[in-house]
Coordinates of C-alpha atoms in Angstrom, one line a residue:
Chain A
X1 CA -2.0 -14.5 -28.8
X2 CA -3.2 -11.3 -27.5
X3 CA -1.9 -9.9 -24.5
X4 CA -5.5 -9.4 -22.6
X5 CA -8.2 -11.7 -23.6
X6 CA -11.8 -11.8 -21.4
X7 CA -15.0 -13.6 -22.3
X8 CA -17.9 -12.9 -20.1
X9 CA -16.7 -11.0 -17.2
X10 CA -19.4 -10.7 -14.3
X11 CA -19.1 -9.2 -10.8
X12 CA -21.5 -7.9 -8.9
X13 CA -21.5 -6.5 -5.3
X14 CA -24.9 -7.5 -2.9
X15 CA -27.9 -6.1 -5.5
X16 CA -25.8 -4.0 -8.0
X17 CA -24.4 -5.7 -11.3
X18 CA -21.5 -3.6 -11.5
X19 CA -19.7 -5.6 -14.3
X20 CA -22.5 -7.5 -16.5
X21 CA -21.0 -9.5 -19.2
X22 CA -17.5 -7.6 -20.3
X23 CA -15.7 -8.9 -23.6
X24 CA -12.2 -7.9 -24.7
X25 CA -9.4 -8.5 -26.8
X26 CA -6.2 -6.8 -26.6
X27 CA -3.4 -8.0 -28.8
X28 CA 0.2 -6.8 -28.1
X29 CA 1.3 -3.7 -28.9
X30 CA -1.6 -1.2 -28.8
X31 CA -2.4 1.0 -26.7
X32 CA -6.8 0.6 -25.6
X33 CA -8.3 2.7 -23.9
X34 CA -11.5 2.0 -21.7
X35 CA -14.1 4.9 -21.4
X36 CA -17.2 5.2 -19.3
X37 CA -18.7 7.1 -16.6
X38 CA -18.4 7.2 -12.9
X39 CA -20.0 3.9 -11.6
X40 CA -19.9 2.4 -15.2
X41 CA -17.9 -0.9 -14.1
X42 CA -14.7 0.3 -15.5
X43 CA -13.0 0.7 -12.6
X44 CA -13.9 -2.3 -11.6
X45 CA -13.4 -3.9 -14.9
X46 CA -9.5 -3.0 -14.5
X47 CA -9.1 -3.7 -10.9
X48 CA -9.9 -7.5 -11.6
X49 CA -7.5 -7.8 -14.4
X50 CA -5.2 -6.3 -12.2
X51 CA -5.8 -9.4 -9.8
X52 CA -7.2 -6.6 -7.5
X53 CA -10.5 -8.2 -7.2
X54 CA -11.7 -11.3 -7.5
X55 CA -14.9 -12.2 -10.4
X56 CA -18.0 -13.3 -10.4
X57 CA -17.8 -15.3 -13.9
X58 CA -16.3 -15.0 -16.9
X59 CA -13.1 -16.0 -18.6
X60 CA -9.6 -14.1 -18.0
X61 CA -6.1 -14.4 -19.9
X62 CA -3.5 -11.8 -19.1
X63 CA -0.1 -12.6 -20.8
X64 CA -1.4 -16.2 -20.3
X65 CA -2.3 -16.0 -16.4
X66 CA -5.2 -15.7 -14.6
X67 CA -5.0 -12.4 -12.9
X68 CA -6.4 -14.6 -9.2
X69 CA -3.1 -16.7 -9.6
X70 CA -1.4 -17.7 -6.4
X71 CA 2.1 -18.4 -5.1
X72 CA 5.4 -18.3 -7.6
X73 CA 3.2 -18.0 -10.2
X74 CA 1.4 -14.6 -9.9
X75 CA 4.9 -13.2 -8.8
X76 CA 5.9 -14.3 -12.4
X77 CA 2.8 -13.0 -13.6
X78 CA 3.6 -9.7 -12.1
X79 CA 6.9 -9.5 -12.8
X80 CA 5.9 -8.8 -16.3
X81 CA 2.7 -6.4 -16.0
X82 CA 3.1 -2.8 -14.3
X83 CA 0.2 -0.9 -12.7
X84 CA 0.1 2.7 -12.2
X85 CA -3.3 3.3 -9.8
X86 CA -4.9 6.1 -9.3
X87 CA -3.6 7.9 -5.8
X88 CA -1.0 6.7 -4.1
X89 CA 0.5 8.6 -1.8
X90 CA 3.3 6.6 0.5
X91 CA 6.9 7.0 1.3
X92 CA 7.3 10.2 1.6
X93 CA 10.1 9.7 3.7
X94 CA 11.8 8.2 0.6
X95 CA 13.7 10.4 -1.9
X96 CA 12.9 9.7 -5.6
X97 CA 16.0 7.9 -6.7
X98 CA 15.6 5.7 -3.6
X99 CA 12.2 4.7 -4.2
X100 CA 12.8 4.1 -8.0
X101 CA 16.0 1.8 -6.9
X102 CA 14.2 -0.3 -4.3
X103 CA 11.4 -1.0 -6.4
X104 CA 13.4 -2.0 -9.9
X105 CA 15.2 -4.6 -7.1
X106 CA 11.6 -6.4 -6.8
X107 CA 11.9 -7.7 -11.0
X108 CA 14.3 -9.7 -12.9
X109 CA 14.6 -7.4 -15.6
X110 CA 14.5 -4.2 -14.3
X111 CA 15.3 -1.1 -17.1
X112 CA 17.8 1.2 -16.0
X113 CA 17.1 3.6 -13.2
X114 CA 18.8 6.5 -15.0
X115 CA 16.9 6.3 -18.0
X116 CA 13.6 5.6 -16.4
X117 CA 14.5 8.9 -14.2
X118 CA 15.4 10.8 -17.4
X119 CA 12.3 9.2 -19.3
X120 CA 9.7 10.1 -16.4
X121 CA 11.7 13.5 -16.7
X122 CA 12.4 14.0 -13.0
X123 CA 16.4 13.5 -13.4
X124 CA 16.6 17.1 -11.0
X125 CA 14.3 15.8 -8.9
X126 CA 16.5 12.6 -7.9
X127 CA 17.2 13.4 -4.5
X128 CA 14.3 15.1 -3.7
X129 CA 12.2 13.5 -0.8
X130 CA 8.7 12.2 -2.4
X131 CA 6.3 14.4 0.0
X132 CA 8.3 17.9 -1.4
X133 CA 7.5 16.6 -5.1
X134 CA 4.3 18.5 -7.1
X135 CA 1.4 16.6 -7.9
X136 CA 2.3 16.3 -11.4
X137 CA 6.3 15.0 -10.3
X138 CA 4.5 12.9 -8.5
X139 CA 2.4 11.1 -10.7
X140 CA 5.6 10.9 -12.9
X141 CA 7.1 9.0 -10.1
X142 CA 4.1 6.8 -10.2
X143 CA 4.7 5.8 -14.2
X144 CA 8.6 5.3 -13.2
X145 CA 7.3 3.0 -10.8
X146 CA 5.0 1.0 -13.1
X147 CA 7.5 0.7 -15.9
X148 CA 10.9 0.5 -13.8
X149 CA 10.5 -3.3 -14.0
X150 CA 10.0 -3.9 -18.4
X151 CA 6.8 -5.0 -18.3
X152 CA 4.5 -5.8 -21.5
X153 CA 1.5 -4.8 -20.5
X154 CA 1.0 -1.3 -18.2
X155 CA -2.3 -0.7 -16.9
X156 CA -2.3 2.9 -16.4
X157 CA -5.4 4.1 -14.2
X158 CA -6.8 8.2 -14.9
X159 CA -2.7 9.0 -15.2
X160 CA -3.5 13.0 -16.0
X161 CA -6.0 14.0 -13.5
X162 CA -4.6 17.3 -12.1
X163 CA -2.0 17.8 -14.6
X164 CA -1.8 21.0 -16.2
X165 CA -2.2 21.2 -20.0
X166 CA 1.8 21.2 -20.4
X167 CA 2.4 18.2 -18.1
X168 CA -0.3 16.3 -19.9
X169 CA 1.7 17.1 -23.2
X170 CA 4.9 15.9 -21.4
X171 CA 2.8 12.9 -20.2
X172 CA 1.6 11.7 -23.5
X173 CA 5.4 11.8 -25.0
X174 CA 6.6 10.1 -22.6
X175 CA 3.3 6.9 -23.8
X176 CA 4.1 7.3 -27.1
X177 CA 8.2 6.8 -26.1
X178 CA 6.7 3.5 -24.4
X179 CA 5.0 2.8 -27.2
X180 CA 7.9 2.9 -29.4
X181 CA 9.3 -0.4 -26.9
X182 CA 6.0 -2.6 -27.9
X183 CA 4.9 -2.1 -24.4
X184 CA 0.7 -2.9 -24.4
X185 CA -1.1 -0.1 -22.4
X186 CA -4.7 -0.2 -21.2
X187 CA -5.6 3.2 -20.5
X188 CA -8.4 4.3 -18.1
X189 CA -9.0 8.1 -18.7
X190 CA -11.8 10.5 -18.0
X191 CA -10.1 12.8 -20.9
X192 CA -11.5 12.1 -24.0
X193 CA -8.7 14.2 -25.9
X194 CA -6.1 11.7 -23.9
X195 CA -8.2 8.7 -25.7
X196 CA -8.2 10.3 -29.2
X197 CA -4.0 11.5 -28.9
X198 CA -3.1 8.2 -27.3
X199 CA -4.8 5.2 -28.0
X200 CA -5.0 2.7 -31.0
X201 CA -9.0 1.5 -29.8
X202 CA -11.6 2.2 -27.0
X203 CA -13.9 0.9 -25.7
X204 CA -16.6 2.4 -23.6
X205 CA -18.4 0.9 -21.1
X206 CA -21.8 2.1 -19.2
X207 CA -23.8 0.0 -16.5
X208 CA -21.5 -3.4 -16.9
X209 CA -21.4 -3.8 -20.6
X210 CA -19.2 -2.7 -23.3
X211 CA -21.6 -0.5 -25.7
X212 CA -18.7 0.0 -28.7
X213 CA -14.9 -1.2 -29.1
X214 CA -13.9 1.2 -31.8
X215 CA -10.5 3.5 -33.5
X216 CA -11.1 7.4 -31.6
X217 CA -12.0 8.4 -35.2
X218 CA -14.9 5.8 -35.6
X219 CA -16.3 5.7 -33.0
X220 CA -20.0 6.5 -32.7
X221 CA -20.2 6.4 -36.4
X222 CA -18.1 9.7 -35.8
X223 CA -16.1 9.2 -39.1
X224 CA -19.4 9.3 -41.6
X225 CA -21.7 11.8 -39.5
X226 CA -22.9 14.8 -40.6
X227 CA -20.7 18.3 -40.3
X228 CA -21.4 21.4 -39.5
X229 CA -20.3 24.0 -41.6
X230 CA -20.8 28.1 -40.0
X231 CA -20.0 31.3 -41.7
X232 CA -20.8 34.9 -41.2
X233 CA -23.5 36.5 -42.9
X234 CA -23.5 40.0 -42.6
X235 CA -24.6 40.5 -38.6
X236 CA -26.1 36.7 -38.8
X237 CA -23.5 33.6 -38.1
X238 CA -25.4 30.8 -40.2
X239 CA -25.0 27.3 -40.3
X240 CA -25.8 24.1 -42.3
X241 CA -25.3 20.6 -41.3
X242 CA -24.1 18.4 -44.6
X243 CA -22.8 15.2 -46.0
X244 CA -20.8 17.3 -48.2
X245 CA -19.3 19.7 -46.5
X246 CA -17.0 20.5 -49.2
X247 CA -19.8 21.0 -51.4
X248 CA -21.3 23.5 -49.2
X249 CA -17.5 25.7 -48.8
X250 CA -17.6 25.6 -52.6
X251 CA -20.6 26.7 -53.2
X252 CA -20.4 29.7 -50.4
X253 CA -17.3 30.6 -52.1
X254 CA -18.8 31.2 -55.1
X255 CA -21.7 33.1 -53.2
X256 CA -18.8 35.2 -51.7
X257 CA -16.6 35.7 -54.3
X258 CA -13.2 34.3 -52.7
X259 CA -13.3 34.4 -48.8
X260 CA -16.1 32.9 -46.8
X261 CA -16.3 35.2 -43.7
X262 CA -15.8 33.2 -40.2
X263 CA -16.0 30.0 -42.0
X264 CA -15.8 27.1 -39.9
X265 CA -16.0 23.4 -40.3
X266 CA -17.1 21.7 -37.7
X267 CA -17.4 17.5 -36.8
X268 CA -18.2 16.0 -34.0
X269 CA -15.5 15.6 -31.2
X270 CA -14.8 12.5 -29.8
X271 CA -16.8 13.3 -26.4
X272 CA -19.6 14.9 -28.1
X273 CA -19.8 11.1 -29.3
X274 CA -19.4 9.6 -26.2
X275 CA -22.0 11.9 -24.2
X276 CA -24.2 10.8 -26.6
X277 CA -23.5 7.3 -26.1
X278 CA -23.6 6.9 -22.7
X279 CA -26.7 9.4 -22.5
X280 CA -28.6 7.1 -25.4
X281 CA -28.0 4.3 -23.2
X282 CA -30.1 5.7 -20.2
X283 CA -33.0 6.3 -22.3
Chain B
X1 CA 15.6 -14.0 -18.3
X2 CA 16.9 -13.3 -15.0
X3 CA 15.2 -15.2 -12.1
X4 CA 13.2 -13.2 -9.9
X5 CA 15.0 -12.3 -6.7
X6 CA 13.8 -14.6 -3.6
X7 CA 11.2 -13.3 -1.0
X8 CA 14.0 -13.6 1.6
X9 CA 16.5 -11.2 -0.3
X10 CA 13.8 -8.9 -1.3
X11 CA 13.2 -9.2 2.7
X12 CA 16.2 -8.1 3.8
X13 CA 16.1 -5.3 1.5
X14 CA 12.4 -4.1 2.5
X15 CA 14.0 -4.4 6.2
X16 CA 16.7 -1.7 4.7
X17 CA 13.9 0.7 3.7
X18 CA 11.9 0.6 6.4
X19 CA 14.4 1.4 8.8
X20 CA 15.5 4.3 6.5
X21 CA 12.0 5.6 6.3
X22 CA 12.1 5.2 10.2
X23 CA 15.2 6.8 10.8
X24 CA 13.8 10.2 8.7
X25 CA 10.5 10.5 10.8
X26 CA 12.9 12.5 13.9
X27 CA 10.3 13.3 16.4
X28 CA 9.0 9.7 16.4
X29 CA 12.6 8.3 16.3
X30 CA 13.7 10.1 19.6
X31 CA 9.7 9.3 21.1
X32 CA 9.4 5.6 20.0
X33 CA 13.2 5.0 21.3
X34 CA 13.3 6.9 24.4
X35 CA 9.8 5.8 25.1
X36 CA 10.8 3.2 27.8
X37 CA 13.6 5.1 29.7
X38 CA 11.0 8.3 30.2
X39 CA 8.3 5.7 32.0
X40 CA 11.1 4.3 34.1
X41 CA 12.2 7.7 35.1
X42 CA 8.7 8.8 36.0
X43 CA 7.9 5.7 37.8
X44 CA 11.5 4.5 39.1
X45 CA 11.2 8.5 40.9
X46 CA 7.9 7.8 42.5
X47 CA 8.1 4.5 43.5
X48 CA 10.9 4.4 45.4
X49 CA 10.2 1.2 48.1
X50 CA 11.8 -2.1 47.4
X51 CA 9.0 -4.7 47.0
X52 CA 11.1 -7.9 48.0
X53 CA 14.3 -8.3 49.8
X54 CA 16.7 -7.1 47.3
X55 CA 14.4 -5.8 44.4
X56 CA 13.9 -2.6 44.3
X57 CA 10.7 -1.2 41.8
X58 CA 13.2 0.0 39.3
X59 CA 14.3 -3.6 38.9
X60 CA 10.6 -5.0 38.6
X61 CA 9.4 -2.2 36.3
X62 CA 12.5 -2.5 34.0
X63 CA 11.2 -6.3 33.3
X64 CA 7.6 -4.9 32.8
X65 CA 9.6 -2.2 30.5
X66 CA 11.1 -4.5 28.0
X67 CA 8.5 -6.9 27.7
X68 CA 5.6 -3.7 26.9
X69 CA 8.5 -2.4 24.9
X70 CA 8.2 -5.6 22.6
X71 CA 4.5 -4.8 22.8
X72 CA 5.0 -1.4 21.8
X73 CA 7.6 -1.7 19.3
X74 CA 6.0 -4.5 17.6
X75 CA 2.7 -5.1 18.1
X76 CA 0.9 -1.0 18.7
X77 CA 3.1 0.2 16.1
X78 CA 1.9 -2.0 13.3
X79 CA -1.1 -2.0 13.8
X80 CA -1.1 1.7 13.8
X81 CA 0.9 2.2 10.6
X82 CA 0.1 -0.3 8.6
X83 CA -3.4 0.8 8.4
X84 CA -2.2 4.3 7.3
X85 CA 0.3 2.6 4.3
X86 CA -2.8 1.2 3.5
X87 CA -5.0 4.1 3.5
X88 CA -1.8 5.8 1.1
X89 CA -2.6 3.7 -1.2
X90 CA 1.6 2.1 -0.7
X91 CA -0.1 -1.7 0.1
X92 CA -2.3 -1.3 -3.2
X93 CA 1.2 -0.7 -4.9
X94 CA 3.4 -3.3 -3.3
X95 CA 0.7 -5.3 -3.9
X96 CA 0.5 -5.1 -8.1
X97 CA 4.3 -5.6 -7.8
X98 CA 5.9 -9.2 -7.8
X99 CA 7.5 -8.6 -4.1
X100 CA 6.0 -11.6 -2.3
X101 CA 3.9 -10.7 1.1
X102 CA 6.5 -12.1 3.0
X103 CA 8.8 -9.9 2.3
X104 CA 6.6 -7.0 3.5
X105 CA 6.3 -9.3 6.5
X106 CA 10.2 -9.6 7.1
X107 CA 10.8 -6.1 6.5
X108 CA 8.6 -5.3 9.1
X109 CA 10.2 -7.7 11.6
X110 CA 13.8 -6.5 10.9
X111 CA 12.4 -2.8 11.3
X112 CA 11.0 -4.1 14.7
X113 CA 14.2 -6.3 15.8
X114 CA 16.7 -3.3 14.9
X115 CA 13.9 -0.7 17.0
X116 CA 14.1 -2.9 20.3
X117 CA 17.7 -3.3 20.1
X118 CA 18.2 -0.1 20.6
X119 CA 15.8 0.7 22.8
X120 CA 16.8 -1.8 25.5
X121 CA 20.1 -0.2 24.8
X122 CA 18.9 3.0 25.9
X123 CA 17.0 1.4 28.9
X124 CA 19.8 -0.7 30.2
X125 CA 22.0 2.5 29.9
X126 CA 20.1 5.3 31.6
X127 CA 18.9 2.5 34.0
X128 CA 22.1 0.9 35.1
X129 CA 23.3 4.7 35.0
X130 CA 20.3 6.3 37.1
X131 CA 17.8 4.0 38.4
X132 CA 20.6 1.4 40.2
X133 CA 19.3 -1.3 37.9
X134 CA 21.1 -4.5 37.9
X135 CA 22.2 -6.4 35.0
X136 CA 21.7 -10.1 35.4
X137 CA 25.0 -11.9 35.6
X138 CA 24.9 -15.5 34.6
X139 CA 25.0 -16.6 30.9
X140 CA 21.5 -18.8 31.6
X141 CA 19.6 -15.8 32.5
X142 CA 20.7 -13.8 29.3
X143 CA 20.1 -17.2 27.0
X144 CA 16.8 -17.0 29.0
X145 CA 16.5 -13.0 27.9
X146 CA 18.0 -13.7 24.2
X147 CA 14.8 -16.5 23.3
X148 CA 12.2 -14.2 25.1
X149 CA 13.2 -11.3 23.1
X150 CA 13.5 -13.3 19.8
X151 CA 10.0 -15.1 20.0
X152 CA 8.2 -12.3 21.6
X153 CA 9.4 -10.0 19.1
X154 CA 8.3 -12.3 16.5
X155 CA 4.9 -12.7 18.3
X156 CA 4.5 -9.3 18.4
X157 CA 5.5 -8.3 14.8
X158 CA 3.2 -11.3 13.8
X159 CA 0.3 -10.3 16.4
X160 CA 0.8 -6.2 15.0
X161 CA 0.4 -7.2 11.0
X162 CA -2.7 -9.3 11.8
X163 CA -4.4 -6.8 14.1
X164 CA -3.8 -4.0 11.1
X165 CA -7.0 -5.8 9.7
X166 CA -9.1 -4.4 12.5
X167 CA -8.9 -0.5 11.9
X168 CA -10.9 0.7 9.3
X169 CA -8.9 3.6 8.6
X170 CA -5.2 5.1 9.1
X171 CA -6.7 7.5 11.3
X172 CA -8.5 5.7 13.5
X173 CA -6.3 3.0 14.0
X174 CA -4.6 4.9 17.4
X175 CA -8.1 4.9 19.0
X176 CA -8.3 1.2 18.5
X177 CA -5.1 -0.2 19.3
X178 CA -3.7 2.1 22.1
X179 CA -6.3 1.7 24.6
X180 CA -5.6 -2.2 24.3
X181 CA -2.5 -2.2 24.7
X182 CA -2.6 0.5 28.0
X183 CA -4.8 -2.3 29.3
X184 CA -3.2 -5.0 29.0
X185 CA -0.1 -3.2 30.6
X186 CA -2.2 -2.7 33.7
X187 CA -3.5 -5.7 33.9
X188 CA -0.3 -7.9 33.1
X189 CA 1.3 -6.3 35.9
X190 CA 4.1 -4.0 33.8
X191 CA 2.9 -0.7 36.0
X192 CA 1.9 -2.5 39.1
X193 CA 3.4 -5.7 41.2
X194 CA 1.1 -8.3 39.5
X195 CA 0.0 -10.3 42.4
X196 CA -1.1 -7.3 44.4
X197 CA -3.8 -6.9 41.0
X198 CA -7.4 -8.3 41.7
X199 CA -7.9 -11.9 41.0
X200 CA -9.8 -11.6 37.7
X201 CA -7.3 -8.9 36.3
X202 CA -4.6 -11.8 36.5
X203 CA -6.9 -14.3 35.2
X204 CA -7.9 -12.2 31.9
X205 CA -3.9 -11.1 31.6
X206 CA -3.2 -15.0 31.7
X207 CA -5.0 -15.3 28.4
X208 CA -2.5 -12.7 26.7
X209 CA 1.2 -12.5 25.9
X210 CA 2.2 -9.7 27.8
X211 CA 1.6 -11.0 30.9
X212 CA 3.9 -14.0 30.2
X213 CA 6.8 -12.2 28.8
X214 CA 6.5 -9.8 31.5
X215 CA 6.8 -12.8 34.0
X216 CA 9.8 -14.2 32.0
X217 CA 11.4 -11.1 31.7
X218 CA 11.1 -11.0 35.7
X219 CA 12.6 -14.6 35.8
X220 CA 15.9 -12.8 34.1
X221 CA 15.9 -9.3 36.1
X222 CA 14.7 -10.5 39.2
X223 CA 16.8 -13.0 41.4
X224 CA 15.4 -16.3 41.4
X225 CA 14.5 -15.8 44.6
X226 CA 11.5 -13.8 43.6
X227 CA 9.7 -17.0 41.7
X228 CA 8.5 -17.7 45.1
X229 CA 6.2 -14.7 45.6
X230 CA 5.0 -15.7 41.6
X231 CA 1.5 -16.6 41.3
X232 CA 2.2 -19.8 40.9
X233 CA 5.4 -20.0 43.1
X234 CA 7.6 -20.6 40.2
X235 CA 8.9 -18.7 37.0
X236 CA 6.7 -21.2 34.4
X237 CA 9.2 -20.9 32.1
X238 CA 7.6 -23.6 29.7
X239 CA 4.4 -22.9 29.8
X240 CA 5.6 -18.8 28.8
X241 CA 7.7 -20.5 25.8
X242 CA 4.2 -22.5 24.9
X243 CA 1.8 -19.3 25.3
X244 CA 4.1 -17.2 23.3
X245 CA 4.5 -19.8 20.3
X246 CA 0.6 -20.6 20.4
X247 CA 0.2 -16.8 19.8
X248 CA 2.9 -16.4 17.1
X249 CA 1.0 -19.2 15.6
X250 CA -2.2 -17.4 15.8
X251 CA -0.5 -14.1 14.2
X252 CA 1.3 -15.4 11.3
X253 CA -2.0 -17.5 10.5
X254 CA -4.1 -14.4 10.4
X255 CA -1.6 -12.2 8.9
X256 CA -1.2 -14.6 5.9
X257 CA -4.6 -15.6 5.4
X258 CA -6.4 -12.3 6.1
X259 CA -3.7 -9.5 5.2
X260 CA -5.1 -6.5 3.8
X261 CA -4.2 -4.7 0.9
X262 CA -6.6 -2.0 -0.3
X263 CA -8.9 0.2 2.0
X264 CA -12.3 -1.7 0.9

């Protein structure tokens, strides 16, 4: 059974369709990744599996539940899903360790605080009060929250924004460690270097529908299109786009005699794939 | 599997951080606490009559003290900072977690209930200290004082969390609540001798707690005595133990129902 299942999602606020028919399957284990623009329905998309908001139509299965379950049941529900959001910024009163204990107290099995502290890397940071912490120790703080209790599914909302590039590094060891523990992780991210180191699929989404569910390498037809290969050429840099890129090396090798000045092969990156997705879509 | 840990436990526990996160914010500590005992010195030093044979304006204003303290305590300060957790994004969090609402709820109350014990602590000090206040001394007028405090603190708490609806931001939620509850001290006779207040002024307080815990907190500080000079000659103790549960009623039924989580 997969872990997320939805068939037909719709929601829509007054006049605008945010969310206009949203299919996905999930199944435990991988990490997914939803990409889209700013007003694309993704965060919207996430907020009602979250049980955040309620839906317009469609069908939803998260670990079995219905994300609008009431009562005992959505507390069992979430006692087995964790959610890192976006900005939070409470309890700053609260030190670190404090915040971390009281909240593993809220789920029946809780990991251990120490090795969620050590895991989120912000051991010397224990007894810190929250509002001294850094915006990155911060955030960490926020994926100690959303994993302190187990849970098999972590919906982790734009975790990197405002990281530098060697908390982001950090950050992504520390996914791939949960990764290792069979955790499922649906990944919102505006990074499209996140979605290719991290996740198994993604998906991107523009104005309510889901355009392509793909690997980061496939995507866009991005494993079979052209490359670009560029060399120098006395004072001119050329360049050829080519099916056979190899082809092309060998043959300016031979041109060259050994060493192909400045030679560079070039394919796609994964968001020159996705801008021209989600610009093809408008046209 | 472990069973998840019950909503009154988890309660209880809330009630422990809150008071933590309370007890590290200083300058509100020492403001929120001391609160009551600054108002009675300023007023108990200017008015300095005695408004009935034997009751000085001390006496009467320490009555109107501790029931605006339960107002204060309970109901203005929820409504204040719960619509800055919110705007933090904290609710959103607690929220996605399995803690149950009503264990934000009782966390809340036991932050409130452990606030106004101290606080009438303070007062009852400084004003049995300074002010010549008099401590009732039969055990009917404190059984009186111990169910007022209980179900108007209750009231309150309930009343603050479903008022925190009403701001739309953190920020703006002083400009909302205070100027209420300023009003309804004036008019529910906490700052002035309630039957020397305009006819309508009484008749609008009526509709409101604060008026009727004020009047029963009178019934306990004042001799009985007093109930004469009462609007309606007598301390209406059951119809104040009615009001107040009607409006605890009112609050818990908005404050489950309508809580809010998020910002939009």
């Amino acid at each position: 059974m997969n872990v997320i299942e939805v068939k037909g999602l719709k929601k829509s606020y007054g006049q605008v369709h945010a969310v206009r028919g949203v299919d996905l399957s999930i199944p435990a284990g991988e990490i997914f990744a939803l990409l889209g623009p700013n007003g694309a329905g993704k965060t919207t998309t996430v907020e009602i599996l979250e049980g955040f908001r309620s839906r317009d139509a469609g069908e939803i299965s998260i670990l079995g539940f219905d994300p609008q379950t009431t009562g005992h049941a959505a507390r069992q529900w979430r006692n087995r899903i964790g959610i890192v959001l976006q900005s939070a910024a409470d309890a700053g009163d609260l030190t670190v360790i404090e915040t971390v204990k009281h909240f593993s107290e809220y789920y029946s099995n809780p990991r251990n605080v120490d090795e969620v502290m050590a895991a989120v890397g912000l051991e010397e940071k224990s007894g810190a009060l929250i509002r001294n912490l850094s915006g990155g120790q911060r955030r960490r703080l926020d994926v100690a929250l959303g994993i302190i209790g187990s849970p098999e599914l972590l919906f982790l909302d734009e975790p990197t924004t405002g990281f530098d590039p060697e908390a982001r590094r950090a950050f992504w060891a520390l996914i791939e460690k949960l990764r290792g523990t069979g955790t499922t992780i649906l990944l919102t991210t505006h990074y499209l270097d996140e979605a290719e180191a991290l996740a198994d699929r993604v998906a991107v989404i523009n104005n309510g529908l889901i355009i392509e569910v793909s690997t980061p390498s496939e995507l866009g037809g991005r494993a079979t299109s052209q490359a670009v290969v560029s060399w120098r050429d006395g004072s001119q840099v050329k360049t050829e786009a080519t099916d056979n890129p190899t082809a092309v090396v060998a043959r300016l090798s031979t041109h060259f005699g050994g060493e192909i000045p400045e030679l560079a092969v070039i394919r796609p990156s994964l968001e020159d794939i996705y801008l021209k997705m989600i610009g093809g879509v408008h046209e | 599997m472990n069973k998840i840990p019950s909503a009154l436990n988890l309660g209880i526990r809330r009630g422990g951080l809150e008071i933590r996160q309370f007890a590290r914010q200083r300058e509100s500590v020492v403001f929120t606490l001391l609160f009551p005992v600054i108002l009675l010195a300023i007023f108990g030093s200017v008015f300095k009559d005695t408004i009935a044979p034997g009751v000085t304006f001390s006496q009467y204003f320490v009555a109107g003290m501790i029931a605006s303290g339960l107002v204060n305590t309970g109901f203005q300060s929820l409504a204040i900072t719960i619509p800055m957790e919110r705007d933090v994004g904290g609710l959103k969090r607690l929220r996605g977690t399995p803690m149950p609402a009503s264990s934000y709820f009782i966390g809340k109350a036991i932050l409130i209930a452990v606030s106004m014990i101290i606080q009438f602590a303070l007062l009852f000090g400084f004003g049995l200290l300074f002010f010549g206040v008099e401590m009732p001394t039969e055990l009917s007028k404190w059984l009186t004082f111990t169910w007022l405090v209980l179900l108007g603190s209750a009231c309150s708490t309930a009343l603050g969390i479903a008022f925190s609806i009403v701001p739309k931001s953190g920020r703006g939620a002083s400009a909302v609540v205070s100027p209420i509850v300023i009003i309804l001290q004036f008019f529910s006779g906490v700052f002035f001798v309630f039957t020397q207040l305009p006819t309508w002024m009484q008749q609008l307080a009526a509709i409101f707690p604060l008026k009727w815990l004020t009047q029963g907190m009178r019934s306990v500080f004042l001799p009985d005595s007093f109930a004469a000079q009462e609007v309606a000659k007598s301390w209406e103790t059951e119809r104040t133990f009615f009001i107040l549960v009607l409006w605890l009623v009112i609050g818990v039924f908005f404050s489950v129902r309508k809580f809010k989580w998020d910002r939009d």
